[in-house]
Short mmCIF file of C-alpha atoms in Angstrom, two decimals:
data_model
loop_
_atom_site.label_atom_id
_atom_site.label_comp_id
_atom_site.label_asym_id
_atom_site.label_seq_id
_atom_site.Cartn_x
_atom_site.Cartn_y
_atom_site.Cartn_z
CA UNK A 1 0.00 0.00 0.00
CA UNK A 2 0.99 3.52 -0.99
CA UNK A 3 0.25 6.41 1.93
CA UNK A 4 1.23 9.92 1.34
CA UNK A 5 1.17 12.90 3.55
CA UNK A 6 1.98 16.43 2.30
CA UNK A 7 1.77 19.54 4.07
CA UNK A 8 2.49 23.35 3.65
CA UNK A 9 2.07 26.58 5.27
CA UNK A 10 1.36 28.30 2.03
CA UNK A 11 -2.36 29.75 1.89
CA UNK A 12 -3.94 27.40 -0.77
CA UNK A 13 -7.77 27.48 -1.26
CA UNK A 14 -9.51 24.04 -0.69
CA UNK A 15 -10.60 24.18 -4.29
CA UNK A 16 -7.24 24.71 -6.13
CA UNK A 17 -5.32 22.07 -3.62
CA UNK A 18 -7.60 19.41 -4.73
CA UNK A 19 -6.30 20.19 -8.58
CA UNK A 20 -2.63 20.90 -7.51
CA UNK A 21 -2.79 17.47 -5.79
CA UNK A 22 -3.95 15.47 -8.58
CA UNK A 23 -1.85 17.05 -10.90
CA UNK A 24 1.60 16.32 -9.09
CA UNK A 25 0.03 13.18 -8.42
CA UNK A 26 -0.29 12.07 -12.28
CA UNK A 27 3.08 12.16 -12.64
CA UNK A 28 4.58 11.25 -9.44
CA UNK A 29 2.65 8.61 -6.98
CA UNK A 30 0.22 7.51 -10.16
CA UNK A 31 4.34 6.82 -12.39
CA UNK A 32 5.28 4.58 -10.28
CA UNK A 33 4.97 0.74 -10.17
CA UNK A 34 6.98 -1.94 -7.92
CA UNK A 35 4.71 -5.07 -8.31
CA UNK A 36 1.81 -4.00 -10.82
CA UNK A 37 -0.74 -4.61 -7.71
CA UNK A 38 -3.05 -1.92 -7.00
CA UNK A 39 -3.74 -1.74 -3.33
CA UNK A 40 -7.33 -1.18 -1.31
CA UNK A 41 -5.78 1.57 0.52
CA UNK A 42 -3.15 3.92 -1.51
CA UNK A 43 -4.15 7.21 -0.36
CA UNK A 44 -1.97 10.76 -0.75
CA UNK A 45 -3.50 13.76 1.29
CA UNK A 46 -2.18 17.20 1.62
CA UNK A 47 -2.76 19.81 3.86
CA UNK A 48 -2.36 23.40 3.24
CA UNK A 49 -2.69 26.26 6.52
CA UNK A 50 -1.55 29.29 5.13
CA UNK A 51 0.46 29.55 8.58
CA UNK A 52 3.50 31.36 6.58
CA UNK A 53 1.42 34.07 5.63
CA UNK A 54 0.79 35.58 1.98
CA UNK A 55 -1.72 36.20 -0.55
CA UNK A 56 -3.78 33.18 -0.61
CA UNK A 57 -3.75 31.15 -4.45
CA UNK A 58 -7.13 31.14 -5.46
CA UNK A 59 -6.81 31.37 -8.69
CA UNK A 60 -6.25 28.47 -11.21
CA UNK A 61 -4.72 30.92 -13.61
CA UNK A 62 -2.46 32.86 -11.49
CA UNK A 63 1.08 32.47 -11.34
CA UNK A 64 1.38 31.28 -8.19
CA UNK A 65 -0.67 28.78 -8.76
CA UNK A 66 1.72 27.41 -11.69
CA UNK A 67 4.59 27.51 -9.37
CA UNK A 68 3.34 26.54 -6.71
CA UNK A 69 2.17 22.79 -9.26
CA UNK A 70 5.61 23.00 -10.18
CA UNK A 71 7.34 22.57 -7.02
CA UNK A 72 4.56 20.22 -5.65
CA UNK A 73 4.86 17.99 -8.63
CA UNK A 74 8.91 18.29 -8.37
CA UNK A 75 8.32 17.49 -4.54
CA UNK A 76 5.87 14.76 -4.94
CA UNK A 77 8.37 12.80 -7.86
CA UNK A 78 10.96 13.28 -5.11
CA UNK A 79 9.16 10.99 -2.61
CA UNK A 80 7.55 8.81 -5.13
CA UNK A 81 10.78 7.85 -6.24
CA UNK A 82 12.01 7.27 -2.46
CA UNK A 83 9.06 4.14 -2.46
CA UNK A 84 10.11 2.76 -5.51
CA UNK A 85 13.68 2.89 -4.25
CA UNK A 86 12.65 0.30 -1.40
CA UNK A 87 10.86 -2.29 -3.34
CA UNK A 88 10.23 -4.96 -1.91
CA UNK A 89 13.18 -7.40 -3.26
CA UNK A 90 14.59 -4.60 -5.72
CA UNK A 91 17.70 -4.37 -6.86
CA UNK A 92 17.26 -1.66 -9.24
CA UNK A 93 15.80 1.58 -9.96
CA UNK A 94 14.50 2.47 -13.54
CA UNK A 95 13.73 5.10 -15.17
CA UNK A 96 11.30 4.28 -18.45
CA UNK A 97 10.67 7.47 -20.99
CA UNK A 98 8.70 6.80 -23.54
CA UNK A 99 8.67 10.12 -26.07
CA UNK A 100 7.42 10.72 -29.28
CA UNK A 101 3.87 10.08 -28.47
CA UNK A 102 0.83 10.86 -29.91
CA UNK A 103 -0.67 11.98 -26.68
CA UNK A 104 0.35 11.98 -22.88
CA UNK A 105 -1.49 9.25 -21.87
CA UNK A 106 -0.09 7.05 -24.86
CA UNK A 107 3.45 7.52 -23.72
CA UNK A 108 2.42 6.67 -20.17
CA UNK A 109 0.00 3.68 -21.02
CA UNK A 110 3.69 2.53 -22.95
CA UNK A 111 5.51 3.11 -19.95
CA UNK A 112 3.13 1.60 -17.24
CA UNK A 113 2.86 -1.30 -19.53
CA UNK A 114 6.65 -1.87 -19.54
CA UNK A 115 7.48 -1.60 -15.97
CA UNK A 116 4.44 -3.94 -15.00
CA UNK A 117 5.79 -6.69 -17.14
CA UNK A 118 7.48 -9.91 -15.21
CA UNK A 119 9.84 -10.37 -18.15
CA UNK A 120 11.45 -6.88 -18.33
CA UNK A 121 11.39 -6.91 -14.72
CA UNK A 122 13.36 -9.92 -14.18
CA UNK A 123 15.82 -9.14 -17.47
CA UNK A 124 16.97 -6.04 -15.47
CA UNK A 125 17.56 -8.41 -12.28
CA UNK A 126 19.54 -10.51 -14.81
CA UNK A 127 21.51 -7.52 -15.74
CA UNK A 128 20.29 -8.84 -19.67
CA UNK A 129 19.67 -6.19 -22.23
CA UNK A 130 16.81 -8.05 -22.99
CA UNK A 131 15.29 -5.12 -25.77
CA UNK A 132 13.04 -7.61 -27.10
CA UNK A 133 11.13 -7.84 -23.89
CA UNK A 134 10.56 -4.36 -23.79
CA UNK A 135 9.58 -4.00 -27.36
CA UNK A 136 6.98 -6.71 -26.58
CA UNK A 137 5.45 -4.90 -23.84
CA UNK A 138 5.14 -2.18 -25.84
CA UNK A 139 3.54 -3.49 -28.98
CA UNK A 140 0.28 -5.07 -26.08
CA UNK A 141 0.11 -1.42 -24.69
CA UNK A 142 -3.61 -1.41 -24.32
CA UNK A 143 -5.74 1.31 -26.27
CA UNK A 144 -2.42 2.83 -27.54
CA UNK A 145 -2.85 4.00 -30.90
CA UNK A 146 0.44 5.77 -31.48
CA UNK A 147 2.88 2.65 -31.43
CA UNK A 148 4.50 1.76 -34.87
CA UNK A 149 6.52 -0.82 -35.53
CA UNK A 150 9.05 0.76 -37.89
CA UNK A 151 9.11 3.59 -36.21
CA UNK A 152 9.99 2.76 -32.51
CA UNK A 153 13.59 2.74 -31.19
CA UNK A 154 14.87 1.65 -27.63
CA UNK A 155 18.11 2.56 -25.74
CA UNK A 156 19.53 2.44 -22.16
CA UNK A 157 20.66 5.35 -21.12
CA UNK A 158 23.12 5.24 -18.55
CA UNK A 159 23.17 7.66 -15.39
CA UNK A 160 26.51 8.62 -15.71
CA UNK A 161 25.83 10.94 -18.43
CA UNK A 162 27.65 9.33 -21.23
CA UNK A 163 26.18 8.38 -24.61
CA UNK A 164 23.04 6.42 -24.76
CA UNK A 165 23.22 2.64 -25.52
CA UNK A 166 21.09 1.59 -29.07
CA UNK A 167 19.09 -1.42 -28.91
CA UNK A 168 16.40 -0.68 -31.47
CA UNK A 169 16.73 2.11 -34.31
CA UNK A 170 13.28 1.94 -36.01
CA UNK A 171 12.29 -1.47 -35.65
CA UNK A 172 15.55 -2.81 -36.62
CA UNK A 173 17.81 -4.34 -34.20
CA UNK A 174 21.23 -2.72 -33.36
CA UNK A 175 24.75 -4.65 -33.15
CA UNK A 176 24.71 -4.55 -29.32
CA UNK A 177 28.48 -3.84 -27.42
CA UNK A 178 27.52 -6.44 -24.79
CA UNK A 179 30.60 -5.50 -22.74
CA UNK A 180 28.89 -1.72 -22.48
CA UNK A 181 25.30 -3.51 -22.26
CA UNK A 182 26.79 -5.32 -19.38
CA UNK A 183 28.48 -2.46 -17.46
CA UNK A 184 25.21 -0.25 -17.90
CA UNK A 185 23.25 -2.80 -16.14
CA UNK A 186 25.53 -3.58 -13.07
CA UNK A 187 24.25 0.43 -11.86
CA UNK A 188 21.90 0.34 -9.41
CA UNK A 189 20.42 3.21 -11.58
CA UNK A 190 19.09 2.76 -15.27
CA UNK A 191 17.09 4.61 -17.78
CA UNK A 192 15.09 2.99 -20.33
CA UNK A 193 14.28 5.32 -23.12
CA UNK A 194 11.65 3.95 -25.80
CA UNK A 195 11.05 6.87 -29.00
CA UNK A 196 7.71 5.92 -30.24
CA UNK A 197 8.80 8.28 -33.18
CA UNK A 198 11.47 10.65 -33.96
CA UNK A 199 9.01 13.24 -34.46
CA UNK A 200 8.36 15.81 -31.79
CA UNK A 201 5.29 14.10 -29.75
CA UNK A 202 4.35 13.87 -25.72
CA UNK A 203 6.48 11.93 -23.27
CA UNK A 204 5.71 10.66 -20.37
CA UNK A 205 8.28 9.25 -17.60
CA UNK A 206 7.66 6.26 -14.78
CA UNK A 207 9.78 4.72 -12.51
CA UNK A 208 9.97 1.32 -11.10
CA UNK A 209 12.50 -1.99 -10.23
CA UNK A 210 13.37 -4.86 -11.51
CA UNK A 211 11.81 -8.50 -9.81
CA UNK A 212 14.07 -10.85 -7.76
CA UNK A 213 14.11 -13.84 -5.66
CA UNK A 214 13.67 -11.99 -2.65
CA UNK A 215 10.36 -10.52 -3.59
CA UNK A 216 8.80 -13.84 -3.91
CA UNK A 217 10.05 -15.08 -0.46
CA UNK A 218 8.92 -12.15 1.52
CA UNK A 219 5.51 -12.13 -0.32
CA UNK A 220 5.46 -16.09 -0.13
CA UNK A 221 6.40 -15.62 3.19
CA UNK A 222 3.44 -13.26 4.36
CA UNK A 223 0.74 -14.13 5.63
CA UNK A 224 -3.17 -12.60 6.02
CA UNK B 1 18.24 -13.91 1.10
CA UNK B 2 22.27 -13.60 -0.39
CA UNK B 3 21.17 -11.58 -3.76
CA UNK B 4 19.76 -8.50 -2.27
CA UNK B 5 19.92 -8.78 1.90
CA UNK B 6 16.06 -7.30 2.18
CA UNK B 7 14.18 -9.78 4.84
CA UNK B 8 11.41 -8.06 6.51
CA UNK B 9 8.84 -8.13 8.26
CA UNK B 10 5.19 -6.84 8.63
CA UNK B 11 4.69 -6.22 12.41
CA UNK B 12 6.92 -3.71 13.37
CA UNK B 13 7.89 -0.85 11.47
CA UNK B 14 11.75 0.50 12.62
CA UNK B 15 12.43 -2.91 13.85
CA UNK B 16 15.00 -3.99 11.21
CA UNK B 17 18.10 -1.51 10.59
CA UNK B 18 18.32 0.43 7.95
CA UNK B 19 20.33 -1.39 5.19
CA UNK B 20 23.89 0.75 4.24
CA UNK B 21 22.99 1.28 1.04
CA UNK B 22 19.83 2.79 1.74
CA UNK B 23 20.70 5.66 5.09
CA UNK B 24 21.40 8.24 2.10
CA UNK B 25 18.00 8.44 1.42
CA UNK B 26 16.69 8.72 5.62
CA UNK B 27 16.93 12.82 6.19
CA UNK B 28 18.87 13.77 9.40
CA UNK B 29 17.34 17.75 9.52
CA UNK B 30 14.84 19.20 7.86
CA UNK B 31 13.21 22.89 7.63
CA UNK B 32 8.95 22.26 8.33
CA UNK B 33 5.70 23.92 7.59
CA UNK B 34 4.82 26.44 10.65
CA UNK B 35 2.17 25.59 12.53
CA UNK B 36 2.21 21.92 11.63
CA UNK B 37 3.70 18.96 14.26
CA UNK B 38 4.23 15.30 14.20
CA UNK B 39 3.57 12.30 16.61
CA UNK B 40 3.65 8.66 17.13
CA UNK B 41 3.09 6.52 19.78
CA UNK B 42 3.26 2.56 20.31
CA UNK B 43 -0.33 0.32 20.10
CA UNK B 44 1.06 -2.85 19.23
CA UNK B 45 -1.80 -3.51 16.38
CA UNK B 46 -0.01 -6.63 15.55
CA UNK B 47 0.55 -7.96 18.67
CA UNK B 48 4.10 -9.36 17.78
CA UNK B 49 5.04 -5.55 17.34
CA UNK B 50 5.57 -5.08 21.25
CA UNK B 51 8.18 -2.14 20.95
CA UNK B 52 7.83 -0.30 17.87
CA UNK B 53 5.47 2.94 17.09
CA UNK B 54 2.87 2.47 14.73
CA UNK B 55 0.69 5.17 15.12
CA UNK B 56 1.41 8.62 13.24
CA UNK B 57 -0.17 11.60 13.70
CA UNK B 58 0.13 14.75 11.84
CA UNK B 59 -1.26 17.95 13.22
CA UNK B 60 -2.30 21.48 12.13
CA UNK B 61 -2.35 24.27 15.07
CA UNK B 62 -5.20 25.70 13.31
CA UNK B 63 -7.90 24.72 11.06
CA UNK B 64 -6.80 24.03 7.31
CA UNK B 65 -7.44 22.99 3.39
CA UNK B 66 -7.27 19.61 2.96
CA UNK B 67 -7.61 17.10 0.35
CA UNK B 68 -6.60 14.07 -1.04
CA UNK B 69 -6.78 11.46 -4.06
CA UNK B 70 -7.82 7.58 -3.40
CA UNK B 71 -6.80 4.31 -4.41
CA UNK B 72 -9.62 3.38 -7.56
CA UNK B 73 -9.55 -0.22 -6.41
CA UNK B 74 -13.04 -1.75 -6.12
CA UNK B 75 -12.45 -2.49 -2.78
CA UNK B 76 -11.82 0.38 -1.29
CA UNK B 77 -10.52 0.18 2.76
CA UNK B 78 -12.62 1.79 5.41
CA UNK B 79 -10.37 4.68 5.72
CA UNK B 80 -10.56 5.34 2.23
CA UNK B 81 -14.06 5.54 2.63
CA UNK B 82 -14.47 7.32 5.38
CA UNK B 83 -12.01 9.94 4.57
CA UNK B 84 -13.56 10.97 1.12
CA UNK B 85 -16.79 11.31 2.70
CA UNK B 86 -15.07 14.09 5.21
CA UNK B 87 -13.63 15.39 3.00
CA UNK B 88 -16.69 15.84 0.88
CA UNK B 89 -18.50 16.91 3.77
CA UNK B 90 -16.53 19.74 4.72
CA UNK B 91 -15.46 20.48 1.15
CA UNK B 92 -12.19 20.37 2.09
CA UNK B 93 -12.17 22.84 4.66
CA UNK B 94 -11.41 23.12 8.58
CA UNK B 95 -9.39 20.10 8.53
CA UNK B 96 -7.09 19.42 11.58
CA UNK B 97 -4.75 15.84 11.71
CA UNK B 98 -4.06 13.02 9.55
CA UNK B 99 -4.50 9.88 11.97
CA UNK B 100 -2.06 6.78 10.78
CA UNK B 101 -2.31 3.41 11.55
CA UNK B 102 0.37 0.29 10.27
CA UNK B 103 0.06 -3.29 10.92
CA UNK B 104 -3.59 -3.69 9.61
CA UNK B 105 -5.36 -2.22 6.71
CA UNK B 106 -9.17 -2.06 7.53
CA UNK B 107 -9.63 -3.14 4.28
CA UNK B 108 -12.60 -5.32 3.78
CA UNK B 109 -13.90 -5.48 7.58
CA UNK B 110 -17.57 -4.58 6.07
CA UNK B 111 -19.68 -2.41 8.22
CA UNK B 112 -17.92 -2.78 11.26
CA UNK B 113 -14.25 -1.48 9.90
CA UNK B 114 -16.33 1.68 8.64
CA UNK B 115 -17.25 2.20 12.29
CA UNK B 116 -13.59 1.45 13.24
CA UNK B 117 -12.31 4.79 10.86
CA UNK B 118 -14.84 6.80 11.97
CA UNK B 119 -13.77 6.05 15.88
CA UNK B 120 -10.46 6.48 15.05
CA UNK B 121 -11.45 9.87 13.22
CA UNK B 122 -13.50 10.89 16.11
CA UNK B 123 -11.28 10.27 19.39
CA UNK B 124 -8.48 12.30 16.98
CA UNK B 125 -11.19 15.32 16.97
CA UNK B 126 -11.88 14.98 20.43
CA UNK B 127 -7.85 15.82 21.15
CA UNK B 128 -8.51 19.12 19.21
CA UNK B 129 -11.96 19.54 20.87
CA UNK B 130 -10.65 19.35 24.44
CA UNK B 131 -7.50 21.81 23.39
CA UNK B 132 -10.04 24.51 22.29
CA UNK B 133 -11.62 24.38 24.73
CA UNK B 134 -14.67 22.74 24.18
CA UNK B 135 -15.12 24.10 20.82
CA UNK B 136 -15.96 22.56 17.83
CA UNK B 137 -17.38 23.58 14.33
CA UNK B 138 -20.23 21.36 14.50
CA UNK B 139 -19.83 20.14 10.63
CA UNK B 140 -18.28 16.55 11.93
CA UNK B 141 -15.32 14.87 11.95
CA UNK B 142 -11.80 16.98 10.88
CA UNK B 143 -9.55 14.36 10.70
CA UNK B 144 -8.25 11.93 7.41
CA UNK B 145 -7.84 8.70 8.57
CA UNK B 146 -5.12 6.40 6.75
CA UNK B 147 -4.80 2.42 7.40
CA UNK B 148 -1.94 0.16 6.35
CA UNK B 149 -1.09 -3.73 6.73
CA UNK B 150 -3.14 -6.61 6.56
CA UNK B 151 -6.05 -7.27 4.52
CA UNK B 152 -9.42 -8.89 6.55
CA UNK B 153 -8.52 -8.48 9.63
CA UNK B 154 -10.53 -5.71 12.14
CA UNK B 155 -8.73 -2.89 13.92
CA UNK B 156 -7.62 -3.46 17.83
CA UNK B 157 -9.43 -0.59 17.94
CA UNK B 158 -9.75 0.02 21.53
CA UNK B 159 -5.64 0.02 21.72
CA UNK B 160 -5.70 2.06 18.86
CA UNK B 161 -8.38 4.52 20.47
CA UNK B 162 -6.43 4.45 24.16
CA UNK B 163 -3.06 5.77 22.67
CA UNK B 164 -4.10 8.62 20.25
CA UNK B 165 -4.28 11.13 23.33
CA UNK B 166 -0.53 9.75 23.64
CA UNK B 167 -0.10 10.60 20.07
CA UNK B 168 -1.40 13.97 20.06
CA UNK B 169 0.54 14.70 23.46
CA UNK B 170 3.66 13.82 21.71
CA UNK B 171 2.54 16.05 18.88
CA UNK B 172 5.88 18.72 17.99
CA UNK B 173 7.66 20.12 15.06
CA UNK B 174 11.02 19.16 15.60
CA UNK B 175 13.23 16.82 12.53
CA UNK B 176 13.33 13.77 15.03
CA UNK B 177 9.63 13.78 15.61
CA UNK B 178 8.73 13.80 11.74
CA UNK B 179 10.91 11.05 10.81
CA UNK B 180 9.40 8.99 14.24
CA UNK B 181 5.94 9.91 12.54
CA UNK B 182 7.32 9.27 9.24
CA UNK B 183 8.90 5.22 10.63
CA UNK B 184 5.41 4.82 12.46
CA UNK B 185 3.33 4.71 9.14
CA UNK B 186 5.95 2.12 7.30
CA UNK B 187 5.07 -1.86 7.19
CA UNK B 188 7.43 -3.97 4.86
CA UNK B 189 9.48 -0.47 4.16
CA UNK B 190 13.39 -0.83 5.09
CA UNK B 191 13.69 3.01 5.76
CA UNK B 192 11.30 6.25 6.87
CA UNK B 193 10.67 8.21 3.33
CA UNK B 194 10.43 12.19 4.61
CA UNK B 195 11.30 15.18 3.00
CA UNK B 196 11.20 18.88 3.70
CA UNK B 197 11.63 21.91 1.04
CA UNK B 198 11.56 25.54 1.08
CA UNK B 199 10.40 27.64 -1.67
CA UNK B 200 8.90 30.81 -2.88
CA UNK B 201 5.84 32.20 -4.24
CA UNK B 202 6.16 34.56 -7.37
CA UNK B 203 3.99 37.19 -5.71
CA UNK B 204 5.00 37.27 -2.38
CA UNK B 205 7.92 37.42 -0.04
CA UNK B 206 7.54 34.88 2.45
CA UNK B 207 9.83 31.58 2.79
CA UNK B 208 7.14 28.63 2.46
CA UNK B 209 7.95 25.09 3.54
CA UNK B 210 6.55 21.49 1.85
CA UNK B 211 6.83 18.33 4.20
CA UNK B 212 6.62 14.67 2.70
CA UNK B 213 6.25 11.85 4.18
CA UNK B 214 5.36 8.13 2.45
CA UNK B 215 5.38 4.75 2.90
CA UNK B 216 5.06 1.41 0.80
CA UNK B 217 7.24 -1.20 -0.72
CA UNK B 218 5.24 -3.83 -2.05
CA UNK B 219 1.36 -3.97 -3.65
CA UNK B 220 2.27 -0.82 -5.24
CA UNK B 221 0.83 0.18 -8.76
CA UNK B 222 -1.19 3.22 -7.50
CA UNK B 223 -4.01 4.39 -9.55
CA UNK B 224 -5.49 7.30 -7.27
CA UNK B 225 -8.35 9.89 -8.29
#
């Protein structure tokens, strides 16, 4: 289960806090995925009393209220990534981008659909650049209109900042270094980057971890 | 156990220590919201959990905006149902504490669990009511109430009920009580998640202040509206 608690002193009126809270929500708490399970009790509140003083945001418009999404959104990524650093049994944290999409919720239907599948999940644990995997959960995307063969390309990118790592250059296969593949995947920290097109389209980013051993044997070892 | 060192447990959230690898992400100070505090205090709701808070309470000093986004799953916990309908009450307005418990979810306890939120909602109020001495808005409860642990089983609510004045006497704003509110919510988790910002507002010149705190580490694929 996923619980959140947020609070500020800024004055925020009860009607714009609902709206900044689901919008930092979309693409923090609602990007993230350890075991694809959706729990009876996720819930992420957030509390605003206008203790520090100010002009209260009341205003959808205004541009306080933009900054004031910005750095809650920025914020709430922050600790959304904090849960899917302790996954139960992970042993890595991944980025997955998916750009070039039609629309927002393509790329993030892509990306959802990738980190909730078993066989990506336990190619990462195996440290295997295992593009085909990806590509597969990609092409089953449900109600994704925007995917196209020939046109999709995947890479790891690693986090050190050097050059990104082809797999996939428009639906044909890459002569992988498998040495650099290798050395990419021993980080604890990886970014899978899938271009649904090389065109300039939305993108939508989601974080999760691969699946070990040890996930099954605290999970087997639980009981109700 | 060899590959990734990560045995835990359910009952007792702080019990294990904090893996190495994972004390860079556990905040030792932090810069907090004014006029909000934190506190915890030990139930036991799983009765091996005989040391360990597990129940987290987050307080505003005066009445505030709240709101909050739910888990879409058909079978929505007590809590989750109980706190939307505050919420929707009081459209989001004179809201006082978040009230946390860990070790069992209320989640499908039927009627009776629903009663078990909205106890643990209303001895929370009662802190506040006795504090203002006597006063009270008369629109209901002010509290969100938030559940964690295992599935089908009822709340100990009586322990749970006897130790929120403890809670809410423990209630301050200092770094170590936030991160003991922020270890009281966890279940499975190997470390407290908490974080604390400051920023500023385009039109104004005051310092504000964001605090964060979260917990989860397995049936995680939220979906909230």
């Amino acid at each position: 289960t996923l619980l959140g608690i947020l609070c500020t002193d800024a004055p925020i009126a009860p009607k714009q806090l609902r709206t900044l809270l689901a919008s930092a929500v979309t693409k923090s708490f609602n990007s993230i995925s350890i075991d694809g399970d959706t729990s009876t009790n996720d819930t992420v509140a957030l509390l605003a009393n206008g203790a520090a003083g100010g002009k209260p945001i009341d205003d959808k418009y205004s541009t306080d209220y933009g900054a004031m999404r910005e750095v809650l959104t920025e914020f709430a990524i922050d600790l959304a990534k904090l849960v899917v650093r302790d996954g139960e049994g992970a042993t890595k944290f991944v980025t997955i981008r998916v750009t070039g999409a039609a629309s927002y919720d393509d790329a993030k239907r892509v990306a959802s659909t990738i980190a909730r599948s078993p066989l990506v999940k336990t190619a990462l644990y195996g440290k295997d650049a295992n593009w085909g995997r990806i590509l597969c959960a990609t092409g089953y995307a449900e109600g994704v209109s925007s995917v196209i063969p020939e046109q999709t390309s995947v890479s790891f990118v690693p986090t050190d900042g050097s050059e990104e790592l082809k797999l996939l250059v428009k639906g044909e296969p890459e002569a992988v270094d498998e040495e650099r593949a290798a050395k990419i995947l021993e980080s604890e920290d990886l970014e899978i980057l899938v271009r649904l097109s090389e065109k300039e389209g939305e993108e939508a980013v989601y974080w999760t971890c691969d699946f070990s051993h040890e996930y099954v044997t605290i999970n087997g070892d639980y009981r109700t | 156990h060899r590959t990734v060192n990560q045995i835990r447990t359910y009952a007792a959230p702080g019990e294990g220590a904090i893996p190495a690898s994972k004390k860079k992400y556990v905040p030792t100070s932090g810069t907090y919201p004014l006029g909000f505090r934190a506190g915890s205090a030990h139930v036991g709701v799983k009765a091996s959990n005989t040391r360990f808070d597990d129940l987290a309470l987050i307080a505003s000093q005066s009445p505030c905006s709240g709101a909050a986004v739910f888990t879409t799953n058909k079978f929505q916990a007590a809590p989750v149902t109980v706190t939307r309908h505050m919420l929707k009450r009081r459209s989001g307005k004179g809201i006082r504490a978040v009230v946390v418990n860990s070790g069992c979810a209320n989640a499908v306890t039927g009627k009776g669990g629903i009663e078990d939120a909205i106890t643990m909602g209303k001895s929370t109020d009662q802190c506040f009511i006795k504090d203002d001495n006597g006063e009270d808005d008369g629109e209901g409860s002010r509290t969100i109430v938030m559940s964690t642990g295992v599935i089908g089983q009822r709340l100990p609510i009586q322990k749970i009920t006897d130790k929120i004045p403890t809670a809410y006497y423990n209630l301050s704003n200092t770094h170590d009580h936030w991160l003991s509110a922020a270890r009281a919510i966890c279940t499975t988790d190997t470390f407290p998640k908490l974080l604390s910002r400051s920023f500023t507002l385009p039109s104004s010149t005051e310092t504000y202040h964001l605090v964060g705190m979260t917990k989860g580490a397995g049936m995680i694929h939220p979906n909230m509206a």
